[in-house]
């Protein structure tokens, strides 16, 4: 069998097509043969990069985490604001808006994968630990420009991310809209008390809307019970 | 094969012996045959109750969760204090002390099982949701007797349990003693700001000590990387 000259491109294409199929057909119902068929590649070409369907999913999720990180880095570089607090508010709002569309498909995949919490937990943990350092850095700037009064920025950022990514996650905890809104208001109130008034009403609204969408995915995917 | 007249006792014995073997030998290294041998029962007697080693572990953890819940109920009934805040402080301190010994073995089993986060996540979630209702009830009493000023008791209790059970859990996040103490102080400060000054210095000290023990278990169990 002839070796592929462009392994990077092959990899990209496998991930792209797999994401599409996982999203449309559901992770559980997709076989690695479905992916091979849709790609029009040889079995060997796919197995050269991945040992299993699970391996592909892991790569899809890693890529997604990387993309979220890039988005955060770009927003930090590009967002202009009078002070660090305003900057953080705008970045958080923008994160939800920008990640909206692609996140929807990720939520869909994630919801199918919720029975395999290894991925979920690992992904969430990585996200929390990586992003916390970046947000804590902005909080420190806020202390310097006087717009924030956080005493333990790293701890505060970790708790904020843990609560928004795990506690408020409708894929992990089953909740209705009202319960979600009430929890988001609690986070807003709590962060304010901690000297980090960074949860805007717009952010609460955007997160609530995204959750309603994720919820509709979950309802089409009946077998979930974490 | 003669039917067992006392299925309840058989079940109890299987769980008791399994807990011992899981703790001494490690979950991964234990086979269901080891358990059968140690029990001196027939294969059929064990398989009558459990389909697999995983099933037994699940039952061991469920029993542990039930025991923790009973302990909490007993402490609520028996603890006397001048007001709800003092009562909560004493109950939390006592929970750590009372659960100390048996929790150590549970930590040991849990640390071996961390590669299978289905159990971990499920157990933690159940714990958070069940205990939050009970703690929120005490917080409401505190609002009535004036010792606490929490605005959203259920949300506050959920966040408190999520942070102490997940964020501060050394089996989930790798941290040294200093990082753990710093996070516990953050929770103390945060809860105070939320009108629930219930995290005593003694509680911080007890949790830190228990974590040091759990940590030593983890270090003897090398394959953990969640």
CSV table of C-alpha atoms in Angstrom, one decimal:
chain,number,residue,atom,x,y,z
A,1,UNK,CA,0.0,0.0,0.0
A,2,UNK,CA,1.4,3.4,-1.0
A,3,UNK,CA,2.3,5.7,1.9
A,4,UNK,CA,0.3,8.9,2.3
A,5,UNK,CA,2.4,11.9,1.4
A,6,UNK,CA,0.4,14.2,3.6
A,7,UNK,CA,-0.3,12.5,7.0
A,8,UNK,CA,-1.3,15.8,8.6
A,9,UNK,CA,-4.1,16.3,6.0
A,10,UNK,CA,-5.3,12.8,6.4
A,11,UNK,CA,-5.5,13.2,10.1
A,12,UNK,CA,-7.4,16.5,9.7
A,13,UNK,CA,-9.8,14.9,7.3
A,14,UNK,CA,-10.5,11.9,9.6
A,15,UNK,CA,-11.3,14.2,12.5
A,16,UNK,CA,-13.5,16.5,10.4
A,17,UNK,CA,-15.5,13.6,8.9
A,18,UNK,CA,-15.7,11.8,12.2
A,19,UNK,CA,-17.1,14.9,14.0
A,20,UNK,CA,-19.7,15.2,11.3
A,21,UNK,CA,-20.8,11.5,11.5
A,22,UNK,CA,-20.7,11.5,15.4
A,23,UNK,CA,-22.9,14.5,15.3
A,24,UNK,CA,-25.4,13.3,12.8
A,25,UNK,CA,-25.6,9.7,13.7
A,26,UNK,CA,-24.6,9.7,17.3
A,27,UNK,CA,-21.3,8.4,18.7
A,28,UNK,CA,-22.8,5.1,19.9
A,29,UNK,CA,-24.4,4.2,16.6
A,30,UNK,CA,-21.3,5.1,14.5
A,31,UNK,CA,-18.9,2.3,13.7
A,32,UNK,CA,-15.4,2.8,12.6
A,33,UNK,CA,-16.4,1.2,9.3
A,34,UNK,CA,-18.9,4.0,8.8
A,35,UNK,CA,-16.1,6.5,9.2
A,36,UNK,CA,-13.9,4.6,6.7
A,37,UNK,CA,-16.7,4.4,4.2
A,38,UNK,CA,-17.5,8.1,4.5
A,39,UNK,CA,-13.8,9.0,4.1
A,40,UNK,CA,-13.3,6.8,1.0
A,41,UNK,CA,-10.0,5.8,2.5
A,42,UNK,CA,-8.5,2.4,3.1
A,43,UNK,CA,-8.9,0.7,6.4
A,44,UNK,CA,-5.1,0.9,6.8
A,45,UNK,CA,-5.0,4.6,6.4
A,46,UNK,CA,-7.4,5.2,9.2
A,47,UNK,CA,-5.9,2.5,11.5
A,48,UNK,CA,-2.5,4.0,10.8
A,49,UNK,CA,-3.7,7.0,12.9
A,50,UNK,CA,-6.2,5.5,15.3
A,51,UNK,CA,-6.6,2.2,17.0
A,52,UNK,CA,-10.3,2.6,17.7
A,53,UNK,CA,-13.4,4.7,17.5
A,54,UNK,CA,-12.7,5.8,21.1
A,55,UNK,CA,-9.3,7.0,20.0
A,56,UNK,CA,-10.9,9.1,17.3
A,57,UNK,CA,-13.3,10.6,19.8
A,58,UNK,CA,-10.5,11.5,22.2
A,59,UNK,CA,-8.7,13.3,19.3
A,60,UNK,CA,-11.9,15.1,18.4
A,61,UNK,CA,-12.3,16.3,21.9
A,62,UNK,CA,-8.6,17.3,22.3
A,63,UNK,CA,-8.9,19.3,19.1
A,64,UNK,CA,-12.0,21.0,20.5
A,65,UNK,CA,-10.2,21.8,23.8
A,66,UNK,CA,-7.3,23.2,21.8
A,67,UNK,CA,-9.7,25.3,19.7
A,68,UNK,CA,-11.4,26.7,22.9
A,69,UNK,CA,-7.9,27.6,24.2
A,70,UNK,CA,-7.0,29.4,21.0
A,71,UNK,CA,-10.2,31.3,21.1
A,72,UNK,CA,-9.5,32.4,24.7
A,73,UNK,CA,-6.0,33.5,23.7
A,74,UNK,CA,-7.3,35.4,20.7
A,75,UNK,CA,-10.0,37.1,22.8
A,76,UNK,CA,-7.4,38.2,25.4
A,77,UNK,CA,-5.2,39.6,22.7
A,78,UNK,CA,-7.9,41.4,20.8
A,79,UNK,CA,-10.5,42.5,23.4
A,80,UNK,CA,-10.2,46.2,24.3
A,81,UNK,CA,-11.7,47.5,27.5
A,82,UNK,CA,-11.2,50.3,30.0
A,83,UNK,CA,-10.1,47.9,32.7
A,84,UNK,CA,-9.5,44.2,33.5
A,85,UNK,CA,-12.9,43.7,34.9
A,86,UNK,CA,-14.6,45.0,31.8
A,87,UNK,CA,-12.3,43.0,29.7
A,88,UNK,CA,-13.1,39.8,31.6
A,89,UNK,CA,-16.8,40.4,31.2
A,90,UNK,CA,-16.5,41.0,27.5
A,91,UNK,CA,-14.3,37.9,27.0
A,92,UNK,CA,-16.6,35.6,28.9
A,93,UNK,CA,-19.6,36.9,26.9
A,94,UNK,CA,-17.8,36.5,23.7
A,95,UNK,CA,-16.6,33.0,24.5
A,96,UNK,CA,-20.2,31.8,24.8
A,97,UNK,CA,-21.2,33.6,21.6
A,98,UNK,CA,-18.2,32.6,19.5
A,99,UNK,CA,-18.2,29.0,20.6
A,100,UNK,CA,-21.9,28.7,20.1
A,101,UNK,CA,-22.2,26.9,16.8
A,102,UNK,CA,-19.3,24.5,17.1
A,103,UNK,CA,-20.1,23.9,20.7
A,104,UNK,CA,-23.5,22.8,19.8
A,105,UNK,CA,-22.1,19.9,17.8
A,106,UNK,CA,-19.6,19.2,20.6
A,107,UNK,CA,-22.5,19.1,23.1
A,108,UNK,CA,-24.2,16.7,20.9
A,109,UNK,CA,-21.2,14.4,20.8
A,110,UNK,CA,-20.6,14.8,24.5
A,111,UNK,CA,-24.1,14.0,25.3
A,112,UNK,CA,-23.8,10.7,23.5
A,113,UNK,CA,-20.5,10.1,25.3
A,114,UNK,CA,-21.8,10.9,28.8
A,115,UNK,CA,-22.0,7.3,29.7
A,116,UNK,CA,-18.2,7.2,29.4
A,117,UNK,CA,-17.3,9.8,32.0
A,118,UNK,CA,-13.6,9.2,31.6
A,119,UNK,CA,-13.6,11.6,28.7
A,120,UNK,CA,-16.0,14.0,30.3
A,121,UNK,CA,-14.2,14.3,33.5
A,122,UNK,CA,-10.7,14.4,31.9
A,123,UNK,CA,-11.8,17.1,29.5
A,124,UNK,CA,-13.5,19.2,32.1
A,125,UNK,CA,-10.5,18.9,34.4
A,126,UNK,CA,-8.1,20.0,31.7
A,127,UNK,CA,-10.3,22.9,30.8
A,128,UNK,CA,-10.6,24.1,34.3
A,129,UNK,CA,-6.9,23.9,35.1
A,130,UNK,CA,-5.7,25.5,31.9
A,131,UNK,CA,-8.2,28.3,31.7
A,132,UNK,CA,-8.0,29.1,35.4
A,133,UNK,CA,-4.4,30.3,35.0
A,134,UNK,CA,-5.4,32.7,32.2
A,135,UNK,CA,-8.4,34.1,34.1
A,136,UNK,CA,-6.4,34.4,37.3
A,137,UNK,CA,-3.8,36.5,35.4
A,138,UNK,CA,-6.6,38.9,34.3
A,139,UNK,CA,-7.9,39.1,37.8
A,140,UNK,CA,-4.4,40.1,39.0
A,141,UNK,CA,-4.4,42.8,36.4
A,142,UNK,CA,-7.8,43.9,37.8
A,143,UNK,CA,-6.3,44.1,41.3
A,144,UNK,CA,-3.6,46.4,39.9
A,145,UNK,CA,-6.0,48.7,38.0
A,146,UNK,CA,-8.4,48.7,40.9
A,147,UNK,CA,-11.4,47.2,39.0
A,148,UNK,CA,-11.3,43.9,40.9
A,149,UNK,CA,-10.6,43.0,44.6
A,150,UNK,CA,-10.0,39.2,44.5
A,151,UNK,CA,-7.9,37.9,47.3
A,152,UNK,CA,-7.0,34.5,45.9
A,153,UNK,CA,-7.2,34.9,42.1
A,154,UNK,CA,-6.2,31.3,41.1
A,155,UNK,CA,-8.6,29.7,43.6
A,156,UNK,CA,-11.3,32.1,42.6
A,157,UNK,CA,-10.8,31.4,38.8
A,158,UNK,CA,-10.8,27.6,39.5
A,159,UNK,CA,-14.0,27.7,41.4
A,160,UNK,CA,-15.7,29.9,38.8
A,161,UNK,CA,-14.7,27.5,36.0
A,162,UNK,CA,-15.6,24.4,38.1
A,163,UNK,CA,-19.1,25.8,38.8
A,164,UNK,CA,-19.8,27.1,35.2
A,165,UNK,CA,-18.4,24.0,33.5
A,166,UNK,CA,-19.5,21.2,35.9
A,167,UNK,CA,-22.2,22.4,38.3
A,168,UNK,CA,-24.1,24.3,35.7
A,169,UNK,CA,-23.6,21.8,33.0
A,170,UNK,CA,-27.0,20.4,32.0
A,171,UNK,CA,-25.3,17.3,30.5
A,172,UNK,CA,-24.0,16.4,34.0
A,173,UNK,CA,-26.8,17.5,36.2
A,174,UNK,CA,-30.3,17.3,35.1
A,175,UNK,CA,-32.0,20.6,35.6
A,176,UNK,CA,-34.8,22.7,34.2
A,177,UNK,CA,-34.3,26.2,32.9
A,178,UNK,CA,-35.4,27.8,36.2
A,179,UNK,CA,-33.0,25.8,38.3
A,180,UNK,CA,-30.2,26.7,35.9
A,181,UNK,CA,-31.0,30.4,36.0
A,182,UNK,CA,-31.1,30.3,39.8
A,183,UNK,CA,-27.7,28.7,39.9
A,184,UNK,CA,-26.2,31.2,37.5
A,185,UNK,CA,-27.5,34.0,39.6
A,186,UNK,CA,-25.9,32.4,42.6
A,187,UNK,CA,-22.6,32.3,40.8
A,188,UNK,CA,-23.0,36.0,39.9
A,189,UNK,CA,-23.8,36.9,43.5
A,190,UNK,CA,-20.9,34.8,44.9
A,191,UNK,CA,-18.3,36.2,42.5
A,192,UNK,CA,-19.4,39.7,43.3
A,193,UNK,CA,-18.9,38.9,47.0
A,194,UNK,CA,-15.5,37.6,46.2
A,195,UNK,CA,-14.5,40.9,44.6
A,196,UNK,CA,-14.9,39.7,41.1
A,197,UNK,CA,-18.1,41.1,39.7
A,198,UNK,CA,-17.6,39.6,36.2
A,199,UNK,CA,-20.8,37.6,35.6
A,200,UNK,CA,-23.0,39.9,33.5
A,201,UNK,CA,-26.7,39.5,33.0
A,202,UNK,CA,-25.9,39.0,29.3
A,203,UNK,CA,-23.6,36.1,30.1
A,204,UNK,CA,-26.3,34.4,32.2
A,205,UNK,CA,-28.8,34.8,29.3
A,206,UNK,CA,-26.4,33.4,26.8
A,207,UNK,CA,-25.4,30.4,28.9
A,208,UNK,CA,-29.1,29.7,29.6
A,209,UNK,CA,-29.9,29.7,25.9
A,210,UNK,CA,-27.1,27.4,25.0
A,211,UNK,CA,-28.2,25.0,27.7
A,212,UNK,CA,-31.7,24.9,26.3
A,213,UNK,CA,-30.2,23.8,23.0
A,214,UNK,CA,-28.0,21.2,24.7
A,215,UNK,CA,-31.0,20.0,26.5
A,216,UNK,CA,-32.9,19.4,23.3
A,217,UNK,CA,-30.0,17.3,22.2
A,218,UNK,CA,-30.1,15.3,25.3
A,219,UNK,CA,-33.7,14.6,25.0
A,220,UNK,CA,-33.2,13.2,21.6
A,221,UNK,CA,-30.6,10.9,23.1
A,222,UNK,CA,-32.5,8.8,25.5
A,223,UNK,CA,-30.0,6.5,27.0
A,224,UNK,CA,-28.2,9.0,29.2
A,225,UNK,CA,-28.1,8.3,32.8
A,226,UNK,CA,-24.8,9.3,34.4
B,1,UNK,CA,-27.4,-26.8,45.2
B,2,UNK,CA,-29.2,-25.9,48.5
B,3,UNK,CA,-30.7,-22.5,48.7
B,4,UNK,CA,-29.3,-20.2,51.3
B,5,UNK,CA,-31.7,-19.5,54.0
B,6,UNK,CA,-30.3,-16.2,54.9
B,7,UNK,CA,-29.6,-14.2,51.7
B,8,UNK,CA,-29.3,-10.9,53.6
B,9,UNK,CA,-26.4,-12.3,55.7
B,10,UNK,CA,-24.7,-13.8,52.7
B,11,UNK,CA,-24.9,-10.4,50.9
B,12,UNK,CA,-23.5,-8.7,54.0
B,13,UNK,CA,-20.6,-11.1,54.2
B,14,UNK,CA,-19.7,-10.8,50.5
B,15,UNK,CA,-19.6,-7.0,50.9
B,16,UNK,CA,-17.5,-7.2,54.1
B,17,UNK,CA,-15.0,-9.6,52.8
B,18,UNK,CA,-14.8,-7.9,49.4
B,19,UNK,CA,-14.1,-4.6,51.1
B,20,UNK,CA,-11.3,-6.1,53.0
B,21,UNK,CA,-9.7,-7.8,50.0
B,22,UNK,CA,-10.1,-4.7,47.8
B,23,UNK,CA,-8.4,-2.7,50.5
B,24,UNK,CA,-5.5,-5.0,51.2
B,25,UNK,CA,-4.9,-6.3,47.7
B,26,UNK,CA,-6.2,-3.4,45.6
B,27,UNK,CA,-9.3,-3.5,43.4
B,28,UNK,CA,-7.4,-4.1,40.1
B,29,UNK,CA,-5.4,-7.0,41.4
B,30,UNK,CA,-8.4,-8.7,43.0
B,31,UNK,CA,-10.2,-11.4,41.0
B,32,UNK,CA,-13.8,-12.5,41.7
B,33,UNK,CA,-12.2,-16.0,42.4
B,34,UNK,CA,-10.1,-14.4,45.2
B,35,UNK,CA,-13.3,-13.2,46.8
B,36,UNK,CA,-15.0,-16.6,46.4
B,37,UNK,CA,-12.0,-18.3,47.9
B,38,UNK,CA,-11.8,-16.0,50.9
B,39,UNK,CA,-15.5,-16.4,51.5
B,40,UNK,CA,-15.4,-20.2,51.4
B,41,UNK,CA,-18.7,-20.1,49.5
B,42,UNK,CA,-19.7,-21.7,46.2
B,43,UNK,CA,-19.3,-19.7,43.0
B,44,UNK,CA,-23.0,-20.0,42.6
B,45,UNK,CA,-23.7,-18.3,45.9
B,46,UNK,CA,-21.7,-15.2,44.9
B,47,UNK,CA,-22.9,-15.1,41.3
B,48,UNK,CA,-26.5,-15.3,42.7
B,49,UNK,CA,-26.0,-11.8,44.1
B,50,UNK,CA,-23.4,-10.3,41.7
B,51,UNK,CA,-22.6,-10.6,38.1
B,52,UNK,CA,-19.1,-9.2,38.3
B,53,UNK,CA,-16.4,-7.7,40.4
B,54,UNK,CA,-17.5,-4.3,39.2
B,55,UNK,CA,-21.0,-5.1,40.5
B,56,UNK,CA,-19.5,-5.9,43.9
B,57,UNK,CA,-17.6,-2.6,44.0
B,58,UNK,CA,-20.7,-0.7,43.1
B,59,UNK,CA,-22.5,-2.3,46.0
B,60,UNK,CA,-19.6,-1.6,48.4
B,61,UNK,CA,-19.7,2.1,47.4
B,62,UNK,CA,-23.5,2.3,47.6
B,63,UNK,CA,-23.3,0.8,51.1
B,64,UNK,CA,-20.6,3.4,52.0
B,65,UNK,CA,-22.8,6.2,50.7
B,66,UNK,CA,-25.7,4.9,52.7
B,67,UNK,CA,-23.5,4.7,55.8
B,68,UNK,CA,-22.4,8.4,55.4
B,69,UNK,CA,-26.0,9.4,55.0
B,70,UNK,CA,-27.0,7.6,58.2
B,71,UNK,CA,-24.1,9.2,60.0
B,72,UNK,CA,-25.3,12.6,58.9
B,73,UNK,CA,-28.9,11.8,60.0
B,74,UNK,CA,-27.6,10.7,63.4
B,75,UNK,CA,-25.5,13.7,63.9
B,76,UNK,CA,-28.4,16.0,63.0
B,77,UNK,CA,-30.6,14.2,65.5
B,78,UNK,CA,-27.9,14.1,68.3
B,79,UNK,CA,-25.8,17.3,68.0
B,80,UNK,CA,-26.8,20.0,70.4
B,81,UNK,CA,-25.8,23.6,69.9
B,82,UNK,CA,-27.0,27.1,70.7
B,83,UNK,CA,-27.9,27.8,67.1
B,84,UNK,CA,-28.0,26.3,63.6
B,85,UNK,CA,-24.6,27.8,62.6
B,86,UNK,CA,-22.9,26.2,65.6
B,87,UNK,CA,-24.7,23.0,64.9
B,88,UNK,CA,-23.5,22.9,61.3
B,89,UNK,CA,-20.0,23.6,62.4
B,90,UNK,CA,-20.0,20.7,64.9
B,91,UNK,CA,-21.7,18.3,62.5
B,92,UNK,CA,-19.2,19.0,59.7
B,93,UNK,CA,-16.2,18.6,62.1
B,94,UNK,CA,-17.8,15.4,63.5
B,95,UNK,CA,-18.4,14.0,60.0
B,96,UNK,CA,-14.7,14.1,59.2
B,97,UNK,CA,-13.7,12.6,62.6
B,98,UNK,CA,-16.3,9.8,62.6
B,99,UNK,CA,-15.9,8.8,59.1
B,100,UNK,CA,-12.1,8.9,59.5
B,101,UNK,CA,-11.3,5.2,59.9
B,102,UNK,CA,-13.7,3.7,57.5
B,103,UNK,CA,-13.2,6.5,55.0
B,104,UNK,CA,-9.5,5.6,54.9
B,105,UNK,CA,-10.3,2.2,53.5
B,106,UNK,CA,-12.8,3.7,51.1
B,107,UNK,CA,-10.2,6.2,49.9
B,108,UNK,CA,-7.9,3.3,49.3
B,109,UNK,CA,-10.5,1.5,47.2
B,110,UNK,CA,-11.5,4.7,45.5
B,111,UNK,CA,-7.9,5.5,44.6
B,112,UNK,CA,-7.6,2.1,42.8
B,113,UNK,CA,-10.9,2.8,41.1
B,114,UNK,CA,-10.1,6.3,39.9
B,115,UNK,CA,-9.4,5.0,36.4
B,116,UNK,CA,-13.0,4.1,36.2
B,117,UNK,CA,-14.6,7.5,36.8
B,118,UNK,CA,-18.1,6.3,36.2
B,119,UNK,CA,-18.2,5.3,39.8
B,120,UNK,CA,-16.4,8.3,41.1
B,121,UNK,CA,-18.5,10.8,39.3
B,122,UNK,CA,-21.8,9.0,40.1
B,123,UNK,CA,-20.9,8.6,43.7
B,124,UNK,CA,-19.9,12.2,44.1
B,125,UNK,CA,-23.0,13.4,42.4
B,126,UNK,CA,-25.3,11.4,44.5
B,127,UNK,CA,-23.5,12.6,47.6
B,128,UNK,CA,-23.7,16.2,46.6
B,129,UNK,CA,-27.3,16.1,45.7
B,130,UNK,CA,-28.5,14.1,48.7
B,131,UNK,CA,-26.5,16.0,51.4
B,132,UNK,CA,-27.2,19.4,49.9
B,133,UNK,CA,-30.9,19.1,50.8
B,134,UNK,CA,-30.0,18.3,54.4
B,135,UNK,CA,-27.5,21.1,54.8
B,136,UNK,CA,-29.8,23.6,53.1
B,137,UNK,CA,-32.4,22.7,55.7
B,138,UNK,CA,-30.0,23.6,58.5
B,139,UNK,CA,-29.1,26.8,56.7
B,140,UNK,CA,-32.8,27.8,56.6
B,141,UNK,CA,-33.0,27.2,60.4
B,142,UNK,CA,-29.9,29.4,60.7
B,143,UNK,CA,-31.8,32.1,58.8
B,144,UNK,CA,-34.6,31.8,61.3
B,145,UNK,CA,-32.5,31.9,64.4
B,146,UNK,CA,-30.4,34.7,63.0
B,147,UNK,CA,-27.1,32.7,63.0
B,148,UNK,CA,-26.8,32.5,59.2
B,149,UNK,CA,-27.6,34.9,56.4
B,150,UNK,CA,-27.6,32.7,53.3
B,151,UNK,CA,-29.6,34.0,50.4
B,152,UNK,CA,-29.9,30.8,48.4
B,153,UNK,CA,-29.4,27.9,50.9
B,154,UNK,CA,-29.8,25.0,48.4
B,155,UNK,CA,-27.4,26.5,45.9
B,156,UNK,CA,-25.0,27.4,48.7
B,157,UNK,CA,-25.0,23.9,50.1
B,158,UNK,CA,-24.5,22.4,46.7
B,159,UNK,CA,-21.5,24.6,45.9
B,160,UNK,CA,-20.1,23.9,49.4
B,161,UNK,CA,-20.3,20.1,48.9
B,162,UNK,CA,-19.1,20.3,45.3
B,163,UNK,CA,-16.0,22.2,46.3
B,164,UNK,CA,-15.2,20.1,49.4
B,165,UNK,CA,-16.0,16.7,47.7
B,166,UNK,CA,-14.6,17.3,44.2
B,167,UNK,CA,-12.4,20.4,44.0
B,168,UNK,CA,-10.5,19.7,47.2
B,169,UNK,CA,-10.5,15.9,46.6
B,170,UNK,CA,-6.8,14.9,46.3
B,171,UNK,CA,-7.8,11.8,44.5
B,172,UNK,CA,-9.3,13.8,41.7
B,173,UNK,CA,-6.9,16.8,41.5
B,174,UNK,CA,-3.2,16.2,42.3
B,175,UNK,CA,-2.1,18.8,44.9
B,176,UNK,CA,0.3,19.2,47.7
B,177,UNK,CA,-0.6,20.0,51.2
B,178,UNK,CA,0.0,23.7,50.8
B,179,UNK,CA,-2.3,23.9,47.7
B,180,UNK,CA,-5.0,22.0,49.6
B,181,UNK,CA,-4.8,24.3,52.7
B,182,UNK,CA,-5.0,27.3,50.5
B,183,UNK,CA,-8.1,26.0,48.7
B,184,UNK,CA,-9.8,25.2,52.1
B,185,UNK,CA,-9.1,28.7,53.3
B,186,UNK,CA,-10.7,30.0,50.1
B,187,UNK,CA,-13.8,28.0,50.8
B,188,UNK,CA,-13.9,29.3,54.4
B,189,UNK,CA,-13.6,32.9,53.1
B,190,UNK,CA,-16.2,32.3,50.4
B,191,UNK,CA,-18.7,30.7,52.7
B,192,UNK,CA,-18.3,33.5,55.2
B,193,UNK,CA,-19.0,36.1,52.4
B,194,UNK,CA,-22.1,34.1,51.5
B,195,UNK,CA,-23.5,34.5,55.0
B,196,UNK,CA,-22.6,30.9,56.0
B,197,UNK,CA,-19.5,31.1,58.3
B,198,UNK,CA,-19.5,27.3,58.9
B,199,UNK,CA,-16.0,26.3,57.9
B,200,UNK,CA,-14.0,26.2,61.2
B,201,UNK,CA,-10.2,26.1,61.4
B,202,UNK,CA,-10.6,22.7,63.1
B,203,UNK,CA,-12.5,21.4,60.0
B,204,UNK,CA,-9.7,22.7,57.7
B,205,UNK,CA,-7.1,20.9,59.9
B,206,UNK,CA,-9.0,17.6,59.9
B,207,UNK,CA,-9.6,17.6,56.2
B,208,UNK,CA,-6.0,18.4,55.5
B,209,UNK,CA,-4.9,15.5,57.7
B,210,UNK,CA,-7.2,13.0,56.1
B,211,UNK,CA,-6.0,14.1,52.7
B,212,UNK,CA,-2.4,13.5,53.7
B,213,UNK,CA,-3.4,9.9,54.5
B,214,UNK,CA,-5.3,9.5,51.2
B,215,UNK,CA,-2.3,10.9,49.4
B,216,UNK,CA,-0.1,8.2,50.9
B,217,UNK,CA,-2.5,5.6,49.6
B,218,UNK,CA,-2.4,7.2,46.2
B,219,UNK,CA,1.4,7.1,46.2
B,220,UNK,CA,1.4,3.3,46.8
B,221,UNK,CA,-1.0,3.0,43.8
B,222,UNK,CA,1.1,4.1,40.9
B,223,UNK,CA,-1.1,3.7,37.9
B,224,UNK,CA,-3.5,6.6,38.6
B,225,UNK,CA,-3.9,9.2,36.1
B,226,UNK,CA,-7.4,10.5,35.6
